[in-house]
Short mmCIF file of C-alpha atoms in Angstrom, two decimals:
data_model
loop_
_atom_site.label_atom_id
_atom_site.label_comp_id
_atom_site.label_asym_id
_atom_site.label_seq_id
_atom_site.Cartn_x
_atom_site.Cartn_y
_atom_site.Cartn_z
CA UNK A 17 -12.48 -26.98 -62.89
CA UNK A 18 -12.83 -30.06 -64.67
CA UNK A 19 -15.69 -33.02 -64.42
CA UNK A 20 -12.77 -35.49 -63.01
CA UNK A 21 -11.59 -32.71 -60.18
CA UNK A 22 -15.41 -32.09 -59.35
CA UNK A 23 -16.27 -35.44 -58.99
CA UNK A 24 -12.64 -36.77 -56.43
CA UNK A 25 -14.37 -37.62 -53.73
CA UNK A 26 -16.31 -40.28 -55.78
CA UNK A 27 -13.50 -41.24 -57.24
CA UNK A 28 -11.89 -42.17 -54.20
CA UNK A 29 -15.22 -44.08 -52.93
CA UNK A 30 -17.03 -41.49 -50.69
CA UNK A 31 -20.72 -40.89 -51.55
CA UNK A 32 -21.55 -37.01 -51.87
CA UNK A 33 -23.98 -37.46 -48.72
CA UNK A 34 -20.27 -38.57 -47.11
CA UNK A 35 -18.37 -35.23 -48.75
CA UNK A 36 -20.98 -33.50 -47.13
CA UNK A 37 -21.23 -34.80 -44.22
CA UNK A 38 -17.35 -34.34 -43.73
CA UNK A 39 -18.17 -29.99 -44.40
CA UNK A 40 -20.33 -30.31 -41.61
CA UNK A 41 -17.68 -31.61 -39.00
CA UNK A 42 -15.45 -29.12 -40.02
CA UNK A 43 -17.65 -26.17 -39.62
CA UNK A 44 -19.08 -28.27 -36.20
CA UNK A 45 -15.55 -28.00 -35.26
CA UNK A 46 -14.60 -24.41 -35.25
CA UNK A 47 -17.85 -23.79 -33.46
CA UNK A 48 -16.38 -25.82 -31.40
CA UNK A 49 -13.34 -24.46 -31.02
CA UNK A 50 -14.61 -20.51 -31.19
CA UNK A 51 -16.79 -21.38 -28.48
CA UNK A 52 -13.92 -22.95 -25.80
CA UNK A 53 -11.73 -19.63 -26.67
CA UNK A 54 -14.77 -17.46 -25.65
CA UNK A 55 -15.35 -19.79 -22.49
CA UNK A 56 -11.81 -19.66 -21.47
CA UNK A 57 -11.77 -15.50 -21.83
CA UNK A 58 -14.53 -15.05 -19.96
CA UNK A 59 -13.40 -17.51 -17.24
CA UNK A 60 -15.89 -20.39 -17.43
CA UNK A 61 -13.47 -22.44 -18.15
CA UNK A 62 -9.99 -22.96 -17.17
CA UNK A 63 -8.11 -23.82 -20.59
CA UNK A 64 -8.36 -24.31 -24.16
CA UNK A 65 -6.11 -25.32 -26.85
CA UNK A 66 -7.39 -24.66 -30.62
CA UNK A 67 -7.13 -26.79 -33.64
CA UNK A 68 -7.79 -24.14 -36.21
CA UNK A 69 -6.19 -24.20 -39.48
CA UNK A 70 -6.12 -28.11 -39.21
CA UNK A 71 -9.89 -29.57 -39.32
CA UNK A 72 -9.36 -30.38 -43.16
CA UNK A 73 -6.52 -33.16 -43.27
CA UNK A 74 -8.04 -34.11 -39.42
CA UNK A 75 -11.85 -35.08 -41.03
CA UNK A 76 -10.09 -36.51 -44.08
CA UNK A 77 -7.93 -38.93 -42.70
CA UNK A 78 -10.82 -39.59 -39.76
CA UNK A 79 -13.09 -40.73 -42.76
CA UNK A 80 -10.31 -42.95 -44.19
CA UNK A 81 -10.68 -44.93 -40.67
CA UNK A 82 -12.88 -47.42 -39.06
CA UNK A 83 -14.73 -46.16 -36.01
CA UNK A 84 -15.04 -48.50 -33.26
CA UNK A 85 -12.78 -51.28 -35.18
CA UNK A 86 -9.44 -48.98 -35.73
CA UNK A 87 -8.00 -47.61 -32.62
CA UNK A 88 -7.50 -44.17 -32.06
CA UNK A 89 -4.12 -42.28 -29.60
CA UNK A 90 -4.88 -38.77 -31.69
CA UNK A 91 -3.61 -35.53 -30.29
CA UNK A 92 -4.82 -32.39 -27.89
CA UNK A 93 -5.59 -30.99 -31.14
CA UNK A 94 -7.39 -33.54 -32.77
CA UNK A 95 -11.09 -32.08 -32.36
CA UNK A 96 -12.50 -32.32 -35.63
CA UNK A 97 -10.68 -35.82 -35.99
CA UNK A 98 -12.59 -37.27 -32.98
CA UNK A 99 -16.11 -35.24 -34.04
CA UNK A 100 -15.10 -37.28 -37.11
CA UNK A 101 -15.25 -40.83 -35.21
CA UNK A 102 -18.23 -40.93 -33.01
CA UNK A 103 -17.67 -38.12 -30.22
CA UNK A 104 -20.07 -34.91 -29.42
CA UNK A 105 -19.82 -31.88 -28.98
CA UNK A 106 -21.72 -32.07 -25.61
CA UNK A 107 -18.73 -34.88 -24.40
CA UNK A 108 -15.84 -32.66 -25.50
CA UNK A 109 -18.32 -29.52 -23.63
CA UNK A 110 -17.87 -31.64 -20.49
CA UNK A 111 -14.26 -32.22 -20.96
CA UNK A 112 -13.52 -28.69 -21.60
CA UNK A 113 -16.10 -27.49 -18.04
CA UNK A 114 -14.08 -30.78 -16.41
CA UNK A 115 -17.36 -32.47 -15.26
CA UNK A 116 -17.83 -35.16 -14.01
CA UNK A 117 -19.55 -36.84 -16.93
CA UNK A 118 -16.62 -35.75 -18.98
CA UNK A 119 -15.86 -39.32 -21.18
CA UNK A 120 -12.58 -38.87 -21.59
CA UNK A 121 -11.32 -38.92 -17.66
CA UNK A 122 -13.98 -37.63 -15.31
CA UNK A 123 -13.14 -34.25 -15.31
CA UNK A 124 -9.63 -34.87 -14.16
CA UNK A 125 -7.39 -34.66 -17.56
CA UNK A 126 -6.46 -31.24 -19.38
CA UNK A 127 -8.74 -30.83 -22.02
CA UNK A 128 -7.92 -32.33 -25.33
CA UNK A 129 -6.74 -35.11 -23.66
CA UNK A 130 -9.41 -38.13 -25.34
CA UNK A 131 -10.31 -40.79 -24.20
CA UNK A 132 -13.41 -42.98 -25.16
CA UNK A 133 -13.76 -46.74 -24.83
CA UNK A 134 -16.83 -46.85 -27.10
CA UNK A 135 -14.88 -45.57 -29.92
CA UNK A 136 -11.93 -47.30 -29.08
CA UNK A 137 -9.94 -43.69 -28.21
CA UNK A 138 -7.52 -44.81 -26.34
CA UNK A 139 -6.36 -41.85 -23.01
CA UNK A 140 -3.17 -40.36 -23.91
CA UNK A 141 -1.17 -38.33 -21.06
CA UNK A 142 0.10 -34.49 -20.85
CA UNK A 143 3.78 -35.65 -21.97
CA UNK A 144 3.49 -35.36 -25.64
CA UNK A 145 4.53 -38.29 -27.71
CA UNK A 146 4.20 -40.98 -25.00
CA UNK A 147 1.04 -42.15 -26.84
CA UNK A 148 3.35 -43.56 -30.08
CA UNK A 149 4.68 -46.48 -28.21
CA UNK A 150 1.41 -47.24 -26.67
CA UNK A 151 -0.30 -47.45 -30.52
CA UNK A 152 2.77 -49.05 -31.77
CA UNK A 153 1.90 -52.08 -28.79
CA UNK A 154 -2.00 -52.25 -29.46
CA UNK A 155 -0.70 -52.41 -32.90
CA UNK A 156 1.27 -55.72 -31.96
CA UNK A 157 -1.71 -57.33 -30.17
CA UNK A 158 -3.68 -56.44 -33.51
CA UNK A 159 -0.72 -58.80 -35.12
CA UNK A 160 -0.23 -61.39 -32.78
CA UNK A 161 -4.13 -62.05 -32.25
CA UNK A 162 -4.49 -61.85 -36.30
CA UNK A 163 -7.29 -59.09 -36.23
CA UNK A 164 -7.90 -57.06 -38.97
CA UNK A 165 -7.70 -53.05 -37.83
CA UNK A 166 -5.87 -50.38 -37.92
CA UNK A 167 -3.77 -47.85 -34.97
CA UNK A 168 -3.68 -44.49 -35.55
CA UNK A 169 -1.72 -42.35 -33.78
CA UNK A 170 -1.06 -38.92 -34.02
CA UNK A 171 1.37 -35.87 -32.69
CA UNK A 172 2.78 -32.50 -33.46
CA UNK A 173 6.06 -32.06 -35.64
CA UNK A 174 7.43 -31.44 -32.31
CA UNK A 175 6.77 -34.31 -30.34
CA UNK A 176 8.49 -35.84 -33.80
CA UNK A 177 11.79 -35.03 -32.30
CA UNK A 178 10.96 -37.02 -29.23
CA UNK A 179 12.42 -40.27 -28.32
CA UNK A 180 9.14 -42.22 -28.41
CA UNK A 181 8.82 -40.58 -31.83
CA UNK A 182 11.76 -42.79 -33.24
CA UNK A 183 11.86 -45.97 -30.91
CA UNK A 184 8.25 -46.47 -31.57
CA UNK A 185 8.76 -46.06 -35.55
CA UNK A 186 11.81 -48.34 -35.03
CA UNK A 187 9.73 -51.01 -33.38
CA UNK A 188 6.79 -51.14 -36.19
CA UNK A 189 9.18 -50.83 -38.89
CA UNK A 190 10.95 -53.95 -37.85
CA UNK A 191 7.62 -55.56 -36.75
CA UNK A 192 6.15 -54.57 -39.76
CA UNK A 193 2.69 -53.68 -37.43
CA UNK A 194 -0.67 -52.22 -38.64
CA UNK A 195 -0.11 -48.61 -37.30
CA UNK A 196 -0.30 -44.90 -39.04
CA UNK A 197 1.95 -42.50 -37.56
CA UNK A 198 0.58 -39.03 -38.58
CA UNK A 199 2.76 -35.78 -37.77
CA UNK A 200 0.23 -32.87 -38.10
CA UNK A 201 2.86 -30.56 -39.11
CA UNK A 202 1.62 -26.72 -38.17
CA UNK A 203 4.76 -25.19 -38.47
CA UNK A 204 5.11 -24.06 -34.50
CA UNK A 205 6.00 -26.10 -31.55
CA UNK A 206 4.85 -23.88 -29.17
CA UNK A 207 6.86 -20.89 -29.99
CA UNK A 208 9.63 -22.50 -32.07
CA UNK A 209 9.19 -22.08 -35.63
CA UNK A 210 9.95 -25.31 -38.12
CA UNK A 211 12.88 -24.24 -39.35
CA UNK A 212 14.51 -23.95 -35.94
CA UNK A 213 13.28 -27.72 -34.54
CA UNK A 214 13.34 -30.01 -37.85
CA UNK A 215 15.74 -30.68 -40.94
CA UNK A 216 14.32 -31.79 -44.10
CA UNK A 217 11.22 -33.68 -44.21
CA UNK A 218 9.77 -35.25 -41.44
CA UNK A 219 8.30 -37.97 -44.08
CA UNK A 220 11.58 -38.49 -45.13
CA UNK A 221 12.57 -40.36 -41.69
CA UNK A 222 10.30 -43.17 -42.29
CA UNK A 223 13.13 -44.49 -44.56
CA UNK A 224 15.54 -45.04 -42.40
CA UNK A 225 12.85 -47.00 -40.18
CA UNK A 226 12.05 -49.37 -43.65
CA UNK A 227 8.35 -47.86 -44.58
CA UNK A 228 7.30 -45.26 -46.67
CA UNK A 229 6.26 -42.07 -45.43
CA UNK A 230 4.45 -39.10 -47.27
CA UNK A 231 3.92 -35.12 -46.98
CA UNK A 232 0.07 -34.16 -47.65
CA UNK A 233 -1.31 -31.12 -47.98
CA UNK A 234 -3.54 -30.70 -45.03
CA UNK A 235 -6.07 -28.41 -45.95
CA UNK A 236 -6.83 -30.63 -49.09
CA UNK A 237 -9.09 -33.10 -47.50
CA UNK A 238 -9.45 -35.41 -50.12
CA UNK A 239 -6.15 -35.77 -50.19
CA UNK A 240 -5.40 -36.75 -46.83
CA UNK A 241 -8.18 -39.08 -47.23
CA UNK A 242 -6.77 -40.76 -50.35
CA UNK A 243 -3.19 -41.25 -48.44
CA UNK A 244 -4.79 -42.52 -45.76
CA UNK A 245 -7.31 -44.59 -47.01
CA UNK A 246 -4.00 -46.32 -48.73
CA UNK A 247 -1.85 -46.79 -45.57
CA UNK A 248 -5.06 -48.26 -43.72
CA UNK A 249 -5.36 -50.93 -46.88
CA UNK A 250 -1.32 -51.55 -46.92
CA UNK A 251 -1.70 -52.25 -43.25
CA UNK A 252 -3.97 -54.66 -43.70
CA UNK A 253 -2.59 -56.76 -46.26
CA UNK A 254 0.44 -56.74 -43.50
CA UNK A 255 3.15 -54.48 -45.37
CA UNK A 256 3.29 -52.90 -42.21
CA UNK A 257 3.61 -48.96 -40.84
CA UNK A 258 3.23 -45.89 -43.31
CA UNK A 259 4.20 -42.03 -41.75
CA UNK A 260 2.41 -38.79 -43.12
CA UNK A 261 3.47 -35.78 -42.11
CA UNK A 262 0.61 -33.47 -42.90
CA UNK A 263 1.35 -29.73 -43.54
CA UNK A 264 -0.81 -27.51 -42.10
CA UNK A 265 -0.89 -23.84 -40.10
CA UNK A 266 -1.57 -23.12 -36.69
CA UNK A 267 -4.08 -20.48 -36.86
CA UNK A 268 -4.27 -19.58 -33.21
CA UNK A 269 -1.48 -19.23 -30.38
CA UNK A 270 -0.44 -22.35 -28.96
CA UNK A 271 -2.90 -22.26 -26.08
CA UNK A 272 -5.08 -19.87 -24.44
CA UNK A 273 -1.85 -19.27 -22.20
CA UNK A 274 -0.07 -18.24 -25.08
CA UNK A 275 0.82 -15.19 -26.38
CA UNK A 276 1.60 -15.98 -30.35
CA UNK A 277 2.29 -12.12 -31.27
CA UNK A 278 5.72 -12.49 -29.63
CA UNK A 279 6.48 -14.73 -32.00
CA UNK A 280 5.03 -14.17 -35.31
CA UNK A 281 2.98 -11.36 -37.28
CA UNK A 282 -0.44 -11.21 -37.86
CA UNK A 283 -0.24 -10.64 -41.11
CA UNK A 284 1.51 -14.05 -41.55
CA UNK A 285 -1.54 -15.86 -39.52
CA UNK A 286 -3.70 -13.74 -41.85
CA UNK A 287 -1.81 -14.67 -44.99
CA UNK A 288 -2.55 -18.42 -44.06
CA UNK A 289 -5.79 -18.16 -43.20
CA UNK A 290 -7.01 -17.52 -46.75
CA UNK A 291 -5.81 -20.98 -47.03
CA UNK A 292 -7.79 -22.85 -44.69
CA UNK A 293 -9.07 -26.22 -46.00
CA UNK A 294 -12.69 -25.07 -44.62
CA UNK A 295 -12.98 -22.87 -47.38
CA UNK A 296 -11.39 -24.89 -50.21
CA UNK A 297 -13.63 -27.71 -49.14
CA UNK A 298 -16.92 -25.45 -48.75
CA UNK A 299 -16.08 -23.81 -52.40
CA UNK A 300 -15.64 -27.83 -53.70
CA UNK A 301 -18.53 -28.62 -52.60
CA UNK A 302 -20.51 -25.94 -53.99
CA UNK A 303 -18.77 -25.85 -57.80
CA UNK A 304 -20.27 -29.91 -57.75
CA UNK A 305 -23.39 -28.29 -56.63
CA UNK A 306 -23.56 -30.29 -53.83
CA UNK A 307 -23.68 -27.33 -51.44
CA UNK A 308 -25.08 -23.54 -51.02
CA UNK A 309 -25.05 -20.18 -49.25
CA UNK A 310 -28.82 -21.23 -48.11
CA UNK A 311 -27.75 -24.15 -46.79
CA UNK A 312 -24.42 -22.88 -45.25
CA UNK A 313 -26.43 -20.19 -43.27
CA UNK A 314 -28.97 -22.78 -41.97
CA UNK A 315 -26.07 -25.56 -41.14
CA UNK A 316 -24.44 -22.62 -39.04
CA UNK A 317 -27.33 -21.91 -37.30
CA UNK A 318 -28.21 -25.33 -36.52
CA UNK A 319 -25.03 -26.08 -35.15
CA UNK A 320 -25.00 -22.89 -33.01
CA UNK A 321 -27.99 -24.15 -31.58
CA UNK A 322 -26.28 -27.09 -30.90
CA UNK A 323 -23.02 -25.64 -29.37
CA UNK A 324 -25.40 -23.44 -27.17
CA UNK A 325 -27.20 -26.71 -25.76
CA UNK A 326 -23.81 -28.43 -25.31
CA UNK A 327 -22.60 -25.57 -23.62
CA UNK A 328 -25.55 -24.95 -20.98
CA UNK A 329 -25.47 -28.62 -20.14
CA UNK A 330 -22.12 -28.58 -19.22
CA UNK A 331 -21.99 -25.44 -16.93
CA UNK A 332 -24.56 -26.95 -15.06
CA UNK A 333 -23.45 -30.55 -15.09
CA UNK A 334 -21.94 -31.61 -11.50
CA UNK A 335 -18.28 -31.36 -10.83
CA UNK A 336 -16.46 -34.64 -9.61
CA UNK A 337 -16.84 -35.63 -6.20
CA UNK A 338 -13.58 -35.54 -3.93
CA UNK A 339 -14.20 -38.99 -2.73
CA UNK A 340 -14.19 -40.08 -6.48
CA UNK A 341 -10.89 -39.03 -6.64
CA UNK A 342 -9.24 -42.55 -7.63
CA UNK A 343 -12.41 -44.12 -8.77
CA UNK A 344 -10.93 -45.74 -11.79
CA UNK A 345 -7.36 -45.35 -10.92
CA UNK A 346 -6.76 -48.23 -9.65
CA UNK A 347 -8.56 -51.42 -10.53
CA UNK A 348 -11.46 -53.14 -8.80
CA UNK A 349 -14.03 -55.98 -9.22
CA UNK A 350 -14.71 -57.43 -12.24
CA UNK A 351 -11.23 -55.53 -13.39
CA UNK A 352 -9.03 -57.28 -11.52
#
């Protein structure tokens, strides 16, 4: 490898302390993630849908962002993405348990369903896809008030076939608005395969809508950073809306209800596991010598330790109360 390809993420502005620090979400993440898969098995919790095979592009775009000036509509699978931006691993704990200090809604969404004022998430709803018009209107506020930041909003290649997918691309093309619509393309919605459920190149549609749009590999990081980084800077400047689609795998079923062997062989979920951007970014990291098998082995157990803490508070956090039922449905006080 040469000195320019070990040295990219300084070329593109990030500090090694930041390429670091973006390892450590990832492998945060699927502790993360392994964890809520166990939970659900054993019955401590009711669901769980898994984000494997897509922390890579998820942390590099997230880094590309500005927490708590962007805003954020990301998608059930966007775990490593919101671990990126300012959330724990104890809030998505409470989420996943549905207790009552759960951030995102109290205990009463579907997990994976984010929500976080601080951070400027903004609550998306089971129907996928309905959160692309909402970012494409915050997105219009951001223009009509003259602020500078950034939506993001992303969704599966499915939901890309949606009508929200298209009116809302429609609507910031012609706007020109400061929004990123990201398609985290995984090659399954639900149990259709790509090839059954898209033609061509979902990048490709941004065209007809009047802004670019580009395919990234998603388990190159610093790529997805790079192309991001980029839209965020040509939204700005007001040129308006950019669309990635980034490729990726879906590494687990669908959802813990989910049966993906009906479907699809293991040894093509095998075959694309070798190429998980975990990995590529790990080995990066250590060819720049930034990283090491010491220091892997004591990140993991730190962060076991901290999955284990996260995980004990929030089986023995409180449920919600059934009197709190529409607390913060409808509005009260100072809201109104």
């Amino acid at each position: 490898m040469s000195i320019g390809q070990l040295s990219k993420h300084r070329s593109l502005g990030l500090s090694d302390e930041e390429a670091v620090r973006m390892y450590t979400v990832m492998s945060l993440t699927a502790k993360y993630d392994e964890r809520g898969l166990m939970l659900q098995r054993a019955g401590k919790v009711p669901f769980h849908i898994s984000g494997m095979g897509q922390y890579a592009g998820q942390v590099g775009m997230a880094f590309a962002l500005q927490p708590q000036k962007d805003y954020f509509l990301p998608y059930y699978r966007d775990f490593a993405f919101i671990l990126s931006i300012g959330m724990t691993v104890k809030d998505l704990m409470l989420s996943l348990f549905c207790k009552a200090e759960d951030v995102n809604s109290g205990g009463r969404q579907m997990p994976g369903h984010f929500g976080d004022k601080k951070n400027n998430v903004v609550t998306g709803s089971s129907p996928v896809t309905t959160q692309v018009p909402h970012a494409v209107g915050i997105a219009l506020a951001a223009k009509m008030k003259k602020e500078d930041f950034v939506t993001f909003v992303s969704f599966g290649e499915g939901s890309s076939n949606q009508g929200d997918f298209h009116e809302g691309c429609n609507f910031a093309g012609v706007h020109k608005l400061p929004v990123v619509f990201v398609c985290e393309n995984n090659q399954y919605a639900i149990s259709v395969p790509l090839h059954k459920q898209v033609s061509g190149k979902i990048a490709d549609r941004a065209i007809g809508y009047g802004f670019p749009g580009y395919q990234v590999d998603g388990s190159d990081a610093l790529e997805m950073y790079r192309v991001m980084k980029e839209a965020r800077e040509r939204a700005i400047r007001g040129e308006g809306p950019t669309l990635i689609e980034m490729m990726s795998y879906r590494l687990m079923p669908h959802s813990t209800s989910d049966d993906d062997m009906l479907y699809r062989t293991k040894e093509e979920v095998e075959q694309n596991r070798q190429k998980d951007g975990i990995v590529k970014f790990k080995e990066y990291l250590m060819e720049c010598g930034l990283w090491s098998e010491e220091q892997d082995r004591e990140l993991q157990d730190k962060q076991k330790l901290e999955v284990n803490e996260a995980t004990k508070y929030a089986d023995l956090a409180p449920y919600p109360k059934p009197e709190d039922t529409l607390l913060h449905v409808y509005a009260e006080g100072d809201d109104l």
